Each structure stands twice: as C-alpha cells, then as structure tokens.
Short mmCIF file of C-alpha atoms in Angstrom, two decimals:
data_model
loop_
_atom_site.label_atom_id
_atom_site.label_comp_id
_atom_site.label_asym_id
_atom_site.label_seq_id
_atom_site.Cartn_x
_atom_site.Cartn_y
_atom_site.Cartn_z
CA UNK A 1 0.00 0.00 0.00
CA UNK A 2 1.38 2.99 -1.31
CA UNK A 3 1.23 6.57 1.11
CA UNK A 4 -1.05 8.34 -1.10
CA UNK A 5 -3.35 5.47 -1.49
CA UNK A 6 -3.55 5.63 2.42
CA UNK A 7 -4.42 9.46 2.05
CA UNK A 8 -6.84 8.73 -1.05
CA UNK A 9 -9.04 6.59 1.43
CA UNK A 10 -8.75 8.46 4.52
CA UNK A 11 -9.82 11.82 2.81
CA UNK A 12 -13.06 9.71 1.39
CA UNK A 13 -14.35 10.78 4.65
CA UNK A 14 -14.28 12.86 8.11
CA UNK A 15 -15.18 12.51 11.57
CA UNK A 16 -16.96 14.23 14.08
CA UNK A 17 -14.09 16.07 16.24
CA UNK A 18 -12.47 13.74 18.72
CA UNK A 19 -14.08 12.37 22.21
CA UNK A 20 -12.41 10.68 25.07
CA UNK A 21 -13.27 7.34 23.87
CA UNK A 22 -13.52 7.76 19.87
CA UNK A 23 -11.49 4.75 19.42
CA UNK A 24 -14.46 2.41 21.77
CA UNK A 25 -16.94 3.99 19.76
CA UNK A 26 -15.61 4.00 16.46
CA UNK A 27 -15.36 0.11 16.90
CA UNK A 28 -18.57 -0.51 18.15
CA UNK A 29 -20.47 1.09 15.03
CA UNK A 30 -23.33 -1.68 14.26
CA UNK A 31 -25.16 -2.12 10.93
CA UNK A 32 -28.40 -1.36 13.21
CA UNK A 33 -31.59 -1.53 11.67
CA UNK A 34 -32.01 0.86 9.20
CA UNK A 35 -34.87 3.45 9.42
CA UNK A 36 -35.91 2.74 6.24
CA UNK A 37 -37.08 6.91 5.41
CA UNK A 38 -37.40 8.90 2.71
CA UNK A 39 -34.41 9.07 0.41
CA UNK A 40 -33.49 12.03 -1.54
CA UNK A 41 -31.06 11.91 -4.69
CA UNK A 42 -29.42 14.73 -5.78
CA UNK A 43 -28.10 14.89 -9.70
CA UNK A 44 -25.77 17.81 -10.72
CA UNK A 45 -25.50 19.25 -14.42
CA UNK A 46 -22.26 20.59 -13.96
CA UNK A 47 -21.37 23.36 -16.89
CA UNK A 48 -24.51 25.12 -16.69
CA UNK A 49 -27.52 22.92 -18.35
CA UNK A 50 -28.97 24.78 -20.88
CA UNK A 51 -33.21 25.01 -19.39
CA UNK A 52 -34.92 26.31 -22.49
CA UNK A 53 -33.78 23.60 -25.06
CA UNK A 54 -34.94 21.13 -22.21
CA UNK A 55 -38.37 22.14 -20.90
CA UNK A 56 -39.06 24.27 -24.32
CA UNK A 57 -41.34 26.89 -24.56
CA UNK A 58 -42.85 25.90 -27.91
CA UNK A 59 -45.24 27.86 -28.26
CA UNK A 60 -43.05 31.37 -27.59
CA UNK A 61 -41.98 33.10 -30.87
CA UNK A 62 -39.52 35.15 -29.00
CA UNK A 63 -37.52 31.82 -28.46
CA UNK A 64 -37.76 30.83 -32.05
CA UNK A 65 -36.29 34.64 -33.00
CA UNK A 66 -33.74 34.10 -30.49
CA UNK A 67 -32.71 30.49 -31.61
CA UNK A 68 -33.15 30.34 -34.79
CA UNK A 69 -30.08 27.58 -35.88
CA UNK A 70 -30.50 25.97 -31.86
CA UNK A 71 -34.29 26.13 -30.92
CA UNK A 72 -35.88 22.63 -30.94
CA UNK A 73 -38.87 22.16 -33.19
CA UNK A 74 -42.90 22.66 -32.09
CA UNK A 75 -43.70 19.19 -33.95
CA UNK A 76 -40.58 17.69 -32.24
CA UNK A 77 -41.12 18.22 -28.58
CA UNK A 78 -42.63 15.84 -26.21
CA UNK A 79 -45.66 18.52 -25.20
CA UNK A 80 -46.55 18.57 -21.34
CA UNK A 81 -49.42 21.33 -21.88
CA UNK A 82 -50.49 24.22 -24.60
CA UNK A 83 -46.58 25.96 -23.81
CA UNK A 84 -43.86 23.86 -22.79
CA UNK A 85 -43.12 20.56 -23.97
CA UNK A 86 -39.15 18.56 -22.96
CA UNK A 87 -36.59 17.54 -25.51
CA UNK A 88 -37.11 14.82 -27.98
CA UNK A 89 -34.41 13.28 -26.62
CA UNK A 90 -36.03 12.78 -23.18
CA UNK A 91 -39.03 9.95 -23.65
CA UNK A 92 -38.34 8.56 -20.15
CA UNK A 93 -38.71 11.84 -18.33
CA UNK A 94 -41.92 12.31 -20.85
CA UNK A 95 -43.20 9.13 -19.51
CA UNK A 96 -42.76 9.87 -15.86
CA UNK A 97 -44.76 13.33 -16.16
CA UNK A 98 -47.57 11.81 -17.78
CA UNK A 99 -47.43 9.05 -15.13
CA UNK A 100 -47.81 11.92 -12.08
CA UNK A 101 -43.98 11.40 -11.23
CA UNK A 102 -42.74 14.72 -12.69
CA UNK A 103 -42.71 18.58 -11.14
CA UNK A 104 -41.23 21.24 -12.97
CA UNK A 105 -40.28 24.10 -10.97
CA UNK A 106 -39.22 27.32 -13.38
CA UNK A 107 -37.41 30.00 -12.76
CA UNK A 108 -35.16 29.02 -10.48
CA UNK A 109 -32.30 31.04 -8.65
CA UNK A 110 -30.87 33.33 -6.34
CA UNK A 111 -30.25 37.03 -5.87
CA UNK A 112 -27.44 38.76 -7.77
CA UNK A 113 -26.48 35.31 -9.88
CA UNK A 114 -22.66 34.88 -10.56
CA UNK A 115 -22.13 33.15 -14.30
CA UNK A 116 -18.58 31.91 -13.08
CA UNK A 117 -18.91 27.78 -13.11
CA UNK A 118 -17.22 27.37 -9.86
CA UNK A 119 -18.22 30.53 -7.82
CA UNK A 120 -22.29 29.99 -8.97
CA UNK A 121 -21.76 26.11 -7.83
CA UNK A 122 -20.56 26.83 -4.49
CA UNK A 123 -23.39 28.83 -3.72
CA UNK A 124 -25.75 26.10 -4.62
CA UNK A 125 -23.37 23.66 -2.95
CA UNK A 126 -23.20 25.98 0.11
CA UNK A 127 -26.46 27.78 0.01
CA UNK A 128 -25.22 31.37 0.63
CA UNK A 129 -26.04 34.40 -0.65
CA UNK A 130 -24.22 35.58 -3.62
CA UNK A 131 -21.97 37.80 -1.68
CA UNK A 132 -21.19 35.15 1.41
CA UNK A 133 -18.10 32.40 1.22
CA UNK A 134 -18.90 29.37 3.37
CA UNK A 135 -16.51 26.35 3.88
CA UNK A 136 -19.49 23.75 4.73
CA UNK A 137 -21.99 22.69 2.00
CA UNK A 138 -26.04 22.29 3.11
CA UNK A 139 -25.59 18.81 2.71
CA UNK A 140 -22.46 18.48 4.92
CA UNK A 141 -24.46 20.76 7.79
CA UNK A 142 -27.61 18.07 7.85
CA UNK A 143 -24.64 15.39 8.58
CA UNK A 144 -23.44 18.49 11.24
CA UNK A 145 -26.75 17.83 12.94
CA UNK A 146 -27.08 14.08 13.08
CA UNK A 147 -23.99 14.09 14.48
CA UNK A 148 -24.86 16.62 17.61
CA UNK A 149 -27.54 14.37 18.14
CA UNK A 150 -25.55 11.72 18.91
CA UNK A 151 -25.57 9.77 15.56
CA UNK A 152 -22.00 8.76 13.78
CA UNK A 153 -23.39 7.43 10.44
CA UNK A 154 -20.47 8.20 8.22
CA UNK A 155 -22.31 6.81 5.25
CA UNK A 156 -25.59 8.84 5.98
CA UNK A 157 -24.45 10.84 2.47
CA UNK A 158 -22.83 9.23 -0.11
CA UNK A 159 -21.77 10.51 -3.20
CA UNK A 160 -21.33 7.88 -6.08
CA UNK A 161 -17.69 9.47 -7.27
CA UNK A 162 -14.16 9.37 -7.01
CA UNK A 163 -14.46 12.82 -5.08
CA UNK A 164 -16.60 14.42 -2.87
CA UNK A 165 -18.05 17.63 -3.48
CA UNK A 166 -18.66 20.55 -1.21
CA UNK A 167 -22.80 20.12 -1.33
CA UNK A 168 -21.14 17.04 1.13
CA UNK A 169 -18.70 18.54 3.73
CA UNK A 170 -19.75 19.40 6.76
CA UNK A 171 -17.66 21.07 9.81
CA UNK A 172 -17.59 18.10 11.58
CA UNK A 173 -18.54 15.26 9.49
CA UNK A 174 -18.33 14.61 5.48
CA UNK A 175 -20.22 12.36 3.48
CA UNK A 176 -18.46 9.20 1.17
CA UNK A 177 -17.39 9.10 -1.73
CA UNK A 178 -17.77 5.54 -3.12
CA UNK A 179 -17.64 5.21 -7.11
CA UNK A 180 -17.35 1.21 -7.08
CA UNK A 181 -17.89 0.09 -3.61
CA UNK A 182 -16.12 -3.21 -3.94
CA UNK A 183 -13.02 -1.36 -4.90
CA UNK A 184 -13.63 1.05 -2.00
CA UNK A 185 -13.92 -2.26 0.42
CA UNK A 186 -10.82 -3.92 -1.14
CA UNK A 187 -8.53 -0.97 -0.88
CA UNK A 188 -9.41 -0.73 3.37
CA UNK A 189 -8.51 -4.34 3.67
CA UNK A 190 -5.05 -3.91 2.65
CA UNK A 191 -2.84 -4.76 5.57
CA UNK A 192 -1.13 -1.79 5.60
CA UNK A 193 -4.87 0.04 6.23
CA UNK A 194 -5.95 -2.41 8.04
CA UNK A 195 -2.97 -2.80 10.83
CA UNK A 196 -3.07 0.99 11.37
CA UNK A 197 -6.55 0.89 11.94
CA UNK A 198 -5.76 -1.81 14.39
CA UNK A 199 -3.29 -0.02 16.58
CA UNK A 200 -3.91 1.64 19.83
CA UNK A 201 -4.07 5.08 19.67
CA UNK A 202 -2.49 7.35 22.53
CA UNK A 203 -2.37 10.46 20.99
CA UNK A 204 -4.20 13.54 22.49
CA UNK A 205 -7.28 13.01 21.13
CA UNK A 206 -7.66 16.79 19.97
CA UNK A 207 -4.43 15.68 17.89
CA UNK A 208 -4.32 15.48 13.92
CA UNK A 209 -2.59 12.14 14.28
CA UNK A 210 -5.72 10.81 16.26
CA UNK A 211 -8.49 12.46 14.08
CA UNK A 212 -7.20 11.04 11.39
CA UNK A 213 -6.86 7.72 13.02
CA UNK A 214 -10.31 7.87 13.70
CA UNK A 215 -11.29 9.02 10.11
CA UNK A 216 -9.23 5.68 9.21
CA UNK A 217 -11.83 3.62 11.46
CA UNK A 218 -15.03 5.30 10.33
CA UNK A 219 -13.85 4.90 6.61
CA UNK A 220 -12.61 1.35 6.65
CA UNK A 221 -16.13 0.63 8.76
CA UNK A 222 -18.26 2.69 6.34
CA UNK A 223 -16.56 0.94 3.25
CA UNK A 224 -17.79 -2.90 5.09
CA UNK A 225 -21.07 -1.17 5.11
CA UNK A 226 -21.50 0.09 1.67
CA UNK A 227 -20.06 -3.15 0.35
CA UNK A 228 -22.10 -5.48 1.65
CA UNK A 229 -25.46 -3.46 1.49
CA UNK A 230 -24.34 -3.59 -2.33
CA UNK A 231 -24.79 -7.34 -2.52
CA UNK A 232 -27.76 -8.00 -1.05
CA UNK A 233 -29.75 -7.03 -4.29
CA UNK A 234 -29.02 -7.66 -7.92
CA UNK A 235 -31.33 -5.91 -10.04
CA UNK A 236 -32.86 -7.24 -13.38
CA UNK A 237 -33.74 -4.24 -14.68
CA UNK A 238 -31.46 -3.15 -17.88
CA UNK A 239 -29.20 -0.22 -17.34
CA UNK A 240 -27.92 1.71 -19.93
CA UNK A 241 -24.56 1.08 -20.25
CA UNK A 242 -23.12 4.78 -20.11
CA UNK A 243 -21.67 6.06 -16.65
CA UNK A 244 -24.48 8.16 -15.14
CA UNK A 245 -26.58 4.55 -16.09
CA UNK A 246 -23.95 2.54 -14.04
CA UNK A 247 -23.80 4.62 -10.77
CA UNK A 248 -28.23 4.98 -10.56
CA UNK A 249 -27.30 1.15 -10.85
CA UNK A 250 -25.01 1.20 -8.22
CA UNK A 251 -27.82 3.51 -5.68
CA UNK A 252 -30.64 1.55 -6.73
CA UNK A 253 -28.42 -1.71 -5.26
CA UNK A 254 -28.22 0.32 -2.14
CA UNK A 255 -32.02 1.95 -1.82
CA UNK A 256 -33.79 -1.48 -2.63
CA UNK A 257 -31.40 -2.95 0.16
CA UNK A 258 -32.40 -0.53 2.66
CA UNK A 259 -29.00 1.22 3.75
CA UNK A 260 -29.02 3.90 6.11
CA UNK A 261 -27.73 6.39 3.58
CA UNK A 262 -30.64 9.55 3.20
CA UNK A 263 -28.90 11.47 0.65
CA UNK A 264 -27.01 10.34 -2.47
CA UNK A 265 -25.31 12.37 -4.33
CA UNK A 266 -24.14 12.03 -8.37
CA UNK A 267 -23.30 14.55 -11.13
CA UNK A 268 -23.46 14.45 -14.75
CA UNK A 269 -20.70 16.83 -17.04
CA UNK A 270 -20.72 18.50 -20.07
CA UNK A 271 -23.47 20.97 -20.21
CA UNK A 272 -21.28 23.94 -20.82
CA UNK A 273 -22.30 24.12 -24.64
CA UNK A 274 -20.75 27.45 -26.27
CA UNK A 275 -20.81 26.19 -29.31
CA UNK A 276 -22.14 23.17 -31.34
CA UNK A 277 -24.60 22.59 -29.29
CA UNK A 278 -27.67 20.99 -30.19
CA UNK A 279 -26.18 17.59 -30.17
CA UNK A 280 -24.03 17.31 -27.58
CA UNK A 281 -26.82 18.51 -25.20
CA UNK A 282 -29.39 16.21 -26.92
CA UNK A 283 -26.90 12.98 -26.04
CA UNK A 284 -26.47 13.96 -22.19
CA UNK A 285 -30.05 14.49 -22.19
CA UNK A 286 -30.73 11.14 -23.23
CA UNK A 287 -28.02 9.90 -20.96
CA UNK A 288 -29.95 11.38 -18.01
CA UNK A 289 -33.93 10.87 -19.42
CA UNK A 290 -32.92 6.87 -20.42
CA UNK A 291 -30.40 6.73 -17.05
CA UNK A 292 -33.73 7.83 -14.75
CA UNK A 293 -35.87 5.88 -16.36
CA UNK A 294 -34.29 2.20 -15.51
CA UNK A 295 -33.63 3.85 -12.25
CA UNK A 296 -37.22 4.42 -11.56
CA UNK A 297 -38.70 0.82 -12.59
CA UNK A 298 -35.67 -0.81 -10.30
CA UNK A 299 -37.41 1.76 -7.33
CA UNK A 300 -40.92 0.67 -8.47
CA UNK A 301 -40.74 -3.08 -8.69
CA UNK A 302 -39.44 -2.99 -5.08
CA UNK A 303 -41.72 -0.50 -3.69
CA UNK A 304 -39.70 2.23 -3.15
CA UNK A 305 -40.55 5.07 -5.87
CA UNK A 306 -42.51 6.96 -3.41
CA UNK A 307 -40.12 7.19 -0.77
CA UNK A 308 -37.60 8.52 -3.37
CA UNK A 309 -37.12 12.15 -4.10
CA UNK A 310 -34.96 13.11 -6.95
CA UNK A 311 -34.02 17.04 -7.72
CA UNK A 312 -32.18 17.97 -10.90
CA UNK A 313 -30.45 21.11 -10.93
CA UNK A 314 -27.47 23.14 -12.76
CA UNK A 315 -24.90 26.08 -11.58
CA UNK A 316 -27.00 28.52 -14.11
CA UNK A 317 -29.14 28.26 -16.99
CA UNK A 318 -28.18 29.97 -20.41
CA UNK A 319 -28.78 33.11 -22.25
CA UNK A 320 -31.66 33.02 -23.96
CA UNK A 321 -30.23 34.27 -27.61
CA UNK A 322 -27.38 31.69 -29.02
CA UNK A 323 -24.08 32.52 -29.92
CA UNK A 324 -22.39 32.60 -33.12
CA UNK A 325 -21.40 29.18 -32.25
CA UNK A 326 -24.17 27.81 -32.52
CA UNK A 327 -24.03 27.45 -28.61
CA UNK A 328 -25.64 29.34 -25.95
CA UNK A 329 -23.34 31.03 -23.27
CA UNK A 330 -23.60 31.56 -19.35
CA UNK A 331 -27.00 32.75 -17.65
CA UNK A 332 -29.05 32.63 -14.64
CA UNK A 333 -32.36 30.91 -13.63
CA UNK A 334 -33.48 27.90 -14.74
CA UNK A 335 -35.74 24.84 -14.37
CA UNK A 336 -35.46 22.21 -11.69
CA UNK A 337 -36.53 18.81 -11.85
CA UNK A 338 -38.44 17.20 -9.24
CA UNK A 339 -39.29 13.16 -9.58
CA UNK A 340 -41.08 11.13 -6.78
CA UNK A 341 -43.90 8.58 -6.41
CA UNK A 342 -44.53 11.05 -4.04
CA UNK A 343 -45.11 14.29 -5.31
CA UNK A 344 -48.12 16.24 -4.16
CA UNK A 345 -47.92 18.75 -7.14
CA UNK A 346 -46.66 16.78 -10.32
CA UNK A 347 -46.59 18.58 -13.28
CA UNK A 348 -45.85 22.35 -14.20
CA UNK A 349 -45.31 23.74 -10.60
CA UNK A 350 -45.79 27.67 -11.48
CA UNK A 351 -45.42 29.60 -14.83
CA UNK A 352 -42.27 29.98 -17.09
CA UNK A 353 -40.29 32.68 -17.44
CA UNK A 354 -41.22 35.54 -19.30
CA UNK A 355 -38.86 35.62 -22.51
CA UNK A 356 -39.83 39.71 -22.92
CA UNK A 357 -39.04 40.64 -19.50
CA UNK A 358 -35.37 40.14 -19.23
CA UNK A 359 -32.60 41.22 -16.88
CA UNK A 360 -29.45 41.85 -19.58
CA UNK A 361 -30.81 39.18 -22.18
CA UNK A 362 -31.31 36.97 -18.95
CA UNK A 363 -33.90 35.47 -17.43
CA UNK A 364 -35.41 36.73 -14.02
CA UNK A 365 -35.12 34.27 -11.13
CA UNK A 366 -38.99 33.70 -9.64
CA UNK A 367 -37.87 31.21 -7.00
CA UNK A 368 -34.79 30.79 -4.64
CA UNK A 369 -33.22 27.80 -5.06
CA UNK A 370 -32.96 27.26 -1.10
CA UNK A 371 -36.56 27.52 -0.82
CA UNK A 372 -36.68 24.16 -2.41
CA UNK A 373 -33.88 22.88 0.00
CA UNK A 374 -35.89 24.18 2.75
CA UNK A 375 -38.77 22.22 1.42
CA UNK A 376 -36.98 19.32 1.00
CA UNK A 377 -35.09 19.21 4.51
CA UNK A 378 -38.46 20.48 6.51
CA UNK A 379 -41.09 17.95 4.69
CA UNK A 380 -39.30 14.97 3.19
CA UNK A 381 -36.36 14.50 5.67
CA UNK A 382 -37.84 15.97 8.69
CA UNK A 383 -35.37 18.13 9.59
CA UNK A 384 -35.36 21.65 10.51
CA UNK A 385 -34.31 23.14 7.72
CA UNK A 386 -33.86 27.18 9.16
CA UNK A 387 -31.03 25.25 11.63
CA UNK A 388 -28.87 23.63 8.42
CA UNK A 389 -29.58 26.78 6.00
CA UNK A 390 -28.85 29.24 8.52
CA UNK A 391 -32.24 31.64 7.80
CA UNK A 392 -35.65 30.87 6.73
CA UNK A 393 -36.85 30.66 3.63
CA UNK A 394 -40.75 29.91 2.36
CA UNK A 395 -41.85 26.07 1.53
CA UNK A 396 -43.00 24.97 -1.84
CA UNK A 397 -45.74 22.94 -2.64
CA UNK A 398 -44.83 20.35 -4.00
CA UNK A 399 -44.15 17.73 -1.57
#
C-alpha cells in the first residue's frame, strides 16, 4: 500500500471532532436496523444545463427569434401542456410526467447570480447568498446535525464518485465518496490500512494524528457497510450502459437494500455548450432521461418510488439568444426537476419565465433555489431546515 493510497481513502471521509473514547466507539459502530425513510437523490448538471432547449417553450416566438439555428422544433417536442413541452431526446422523463412522477419548478435562482462555473456552484453547494463564502456545503451541515444528536453514520451521504463535493462537507462530518464500492472495500482491507486501523491510539485526542486515526476507522467501517449493502440485491432491470446509467445502478443496489444512507449524491458533465450545441446537449439528455428511467422501474418493482425524491439542478441556466457558435453562453435561472412517487404537485409547478421581460438578455429568477432545499429538509427528511440553511426561507408545494 502505497502513502497516497492511504491518504486517497482516509480523505473519502471525516469525523466528528475527537471524544475521550472515539477509538471504543468508532469500533462498536453496528449495521443497526435501518430506518428505512425517505431518500433524496441529488443529480448535478455541472457546466450550466442549458433550461430552455430542455423544458421548451414551444409555443413562444420570442424563443424561435432568439434560436433560430439551436431552438428545438414545435412538432418535435414531447408537449406537457399548450406551452412547454421537454426535448425529444427525453421519452423517459416524458413518460414519468404523464405518469404523475414529474414537477417542474421554473425560474429558479438566487439574488445577484454569478455566471462563473465554480463561484455559482458553491453557492448552490453551500447555500449562501451571492456575496457570502462558506466552507461547509447544506448537505455536509444536515450530517453536522445528526452528528450533535448523537448519531456517527459516516455513510448517511454518499456521493457515487471518485471525489466528494462541497454540497457534502460538513464542519464536523463529510459524506463518502464511493464510485465502485467493492473497490472502496478492497482498498481498506489492505494490511497496511488495516494494521493501522488496528493499533492503539495514545495520541491527544484533539491531535491530527488521532483524528485522522479515527477518520481511518469510520472509513474502513463505512466501506464494510456500503459493500455489503451492495450485494444483497441484484437488479434485473437493464441499465444503460453509459456512466451516469452505471452509478443509478449502483444507488438503486443500495435503496432497494435498505442502507441507512438519506442522501445520495451524483453529477453528470458537459453541459457547458458554447458552441455546437444541439447535439451534444441532446446525447447527455438522453443519458440522463434513459439513465432515470431504468432507475425508476428498479425503485418501483421494489416498492420504493414513493419514498424517493430526486431534484435535478445546474450552476445557471443559459442566455436566452445563441451565440455565433451555434451554442448558448452563461446565464441565470433555470428549471429544476423534481421526480417522486410522491409528489403532491406533479406537473408544471408555477409559470415559465417571461422571454420579454429580461434582466441583460437573462432570465429573471422567480424562485430561490434554497426555498426548495428548505422544502426538501423540513417535509421529506424531517429536519429543521432554518437550523442547516442558517435563515428561513418559504416552503413549496410540492411535496
């Protein structure tokens, strides 16, 4: 075992800060029964997904005069009602909002938007204002909480990647990240790993040497976990065989076997389409519509779908007029995807934007993003959501 394959697994996750007897209790952690609640699934566009070639406002002409070598054809859309219809590229996602499984939510942003990749993503991933820098991400601040309550569950938030992103990392506890689980399992039974996790540890227990001892234990533990909750069930639905397809694969193994984990966490790249765009944004469109799809029958044949929540969201949405490369460059609001057999508003959840009443060729944000996480941490987790966001913000209706 080489040094930096030791520092590759430890950094797949933290642990709360150090206690008198961390090591006792780190060994101890049990499998338990699992609570068997509501799961939410989180999927990332990363690049800035491009809303109005996706949920299409066919019936606007000022998107037609706008697009006119990029807009996607009236008599090629999948038509939800009289004025937006999604891609023709997206039949699964089609199939789900005609089946009551789909909520639209349009309009969708913050206050002052930044159109920088990274900056606009850390404020989703941290849920600050525009003009705020925080170090924990929303998701990482839930795991904050369990753990003042007296719950270590390491693997409470998973992310199925190589790395873990800042939606995850909390002050004092991080979620996994676990692209293959076997491979995760077979590098923390190395002897190297596993004789250091092994020894006694003296150390001050304020130390780094001992919190990252203990980050050793909770990782090597947390990897058992994940790895055998991933064999209990082999699916027979068919997965397309393209990466996002693989890792919904890889959650569904661990939803239908009733881990512990409440979020889940996986991304999907590419969407930042200057130029040549209208097939390269069809394809991951397809990925993600055909990807969902097998995802929701596995959740369905086991009886699952409704405790599922899945949100869809991007840094930014994209101008509304296309480039000269036949692209579209860096905007602001834009639609969010909500999917659940338990949706209490499926459907179009309020109006689209208005493509005449525009903020420097932009569209106008009609809904904070963190309203939705509010709505989603109050009602489907059962969490206090004001506590993890750090201010309150109004529910939605939609679940």
């Amino acid at each position: 075992m080489k040094r930096r394959d030791f520092l590759q697994a430890a950094s797949l996750v933290s642990a709360s800060w150090m206690m008198p007897n961390f090591l006792r209790a780190a060994q101890s952690l049990s499998f338990g029964e699992s609570t068997h609640g509501k799961v939410l699934v989180m999927v990332q566009f990363s690049g800035g997904n491009d809303g109005l070639n996706m949920v299409v406002p066919y019936s606007n002409d000022i998107y037609y005069q706008n697009r006119p070598g990029i807009a996607i054809k009236s008599d090629e859309v999948f038509r939800m009602n009289d004025d937006l219809g999604l891609h023709p590229k997206m039949e699964g996602l089609h199939q789900l909002y005609d089946d009551g499984a789909l909520s639209v939510v349009n309009g969708v942003g913050y206050p002052n938007p930044n159109r920088s990749h990274f900056r606009s993503m850390d404020i989703w991933h941290t849920a600050s204002d525009a003009h705020e820098f925080l170090s924990s991400g929303w998701v990482g601040r839930y795991l904050d909480s369990a753990c003042q309550k007296g719950k270590t569950l390491p693997y409470t938030a998973l992310e199925i990647d190589d790395t873990l992103s800042l939606a995850l990392k909390g002050q004092q506890l991080k979620g996994l990240a676990v692209k293959q689980p076997q491979s995760l399992y077979k590098t923390t039974q190395e002897p190297f790993i596993q004789a250091l996790a092994r020894q006694q540890m003296q150390a001050d227990v304020s130390s780094p040497l001992a919190y990252l001892h203990k980050t050793l234990i909770e990782t090597t533990t947390s990897a058992s976990y994940v790895h055998e909750k991933a064999k209990v069930y082999k699916t027979e639905v068919d997965y397309p065989d393209h990466e996002f397809g693989q890792k919904l694969k890889t959650m569904a193994k661990l939803i239908v076997s009733q881990s512990d984990t409440r979020i889940y966490y996986v991304s999907i790249s590419g969407f930042d389409t200057h130029v040549s765009q209208p097939g390269q944004h069809g394809n991951l469109l397809k990925k993600y519509s055909s990807g969902l799809a097998a995802f929701v029958e596995d959740l369905k044949r086991n009886n699952r779908f409704e405790d599922v929540m899945i949100m869809t969201f991007s840094e930014f949405g994209r101008r509304v007029k296309q480039n000269a490369g036949r692209g579209t460059d860096h905007g602001t609001a834009n639609n969010v995807m909500l999917i659940s057999g338990g949706l209490k508003k499926p459907g179009i959840y309020n109006a689209p934007s208005d493509l005449a009443d525009l903020v420097d060729g932009d569209l106008k944000h009609k809904v904070d993003f963190r309203e939705i996480y509010t709505t989603l941490l109050d009602k489907w987790l059962e969490v206090d959501a004001e506590a993890i966001l750090g201010r309150k913000f109004s529910q939605l209706g939609m679940v």
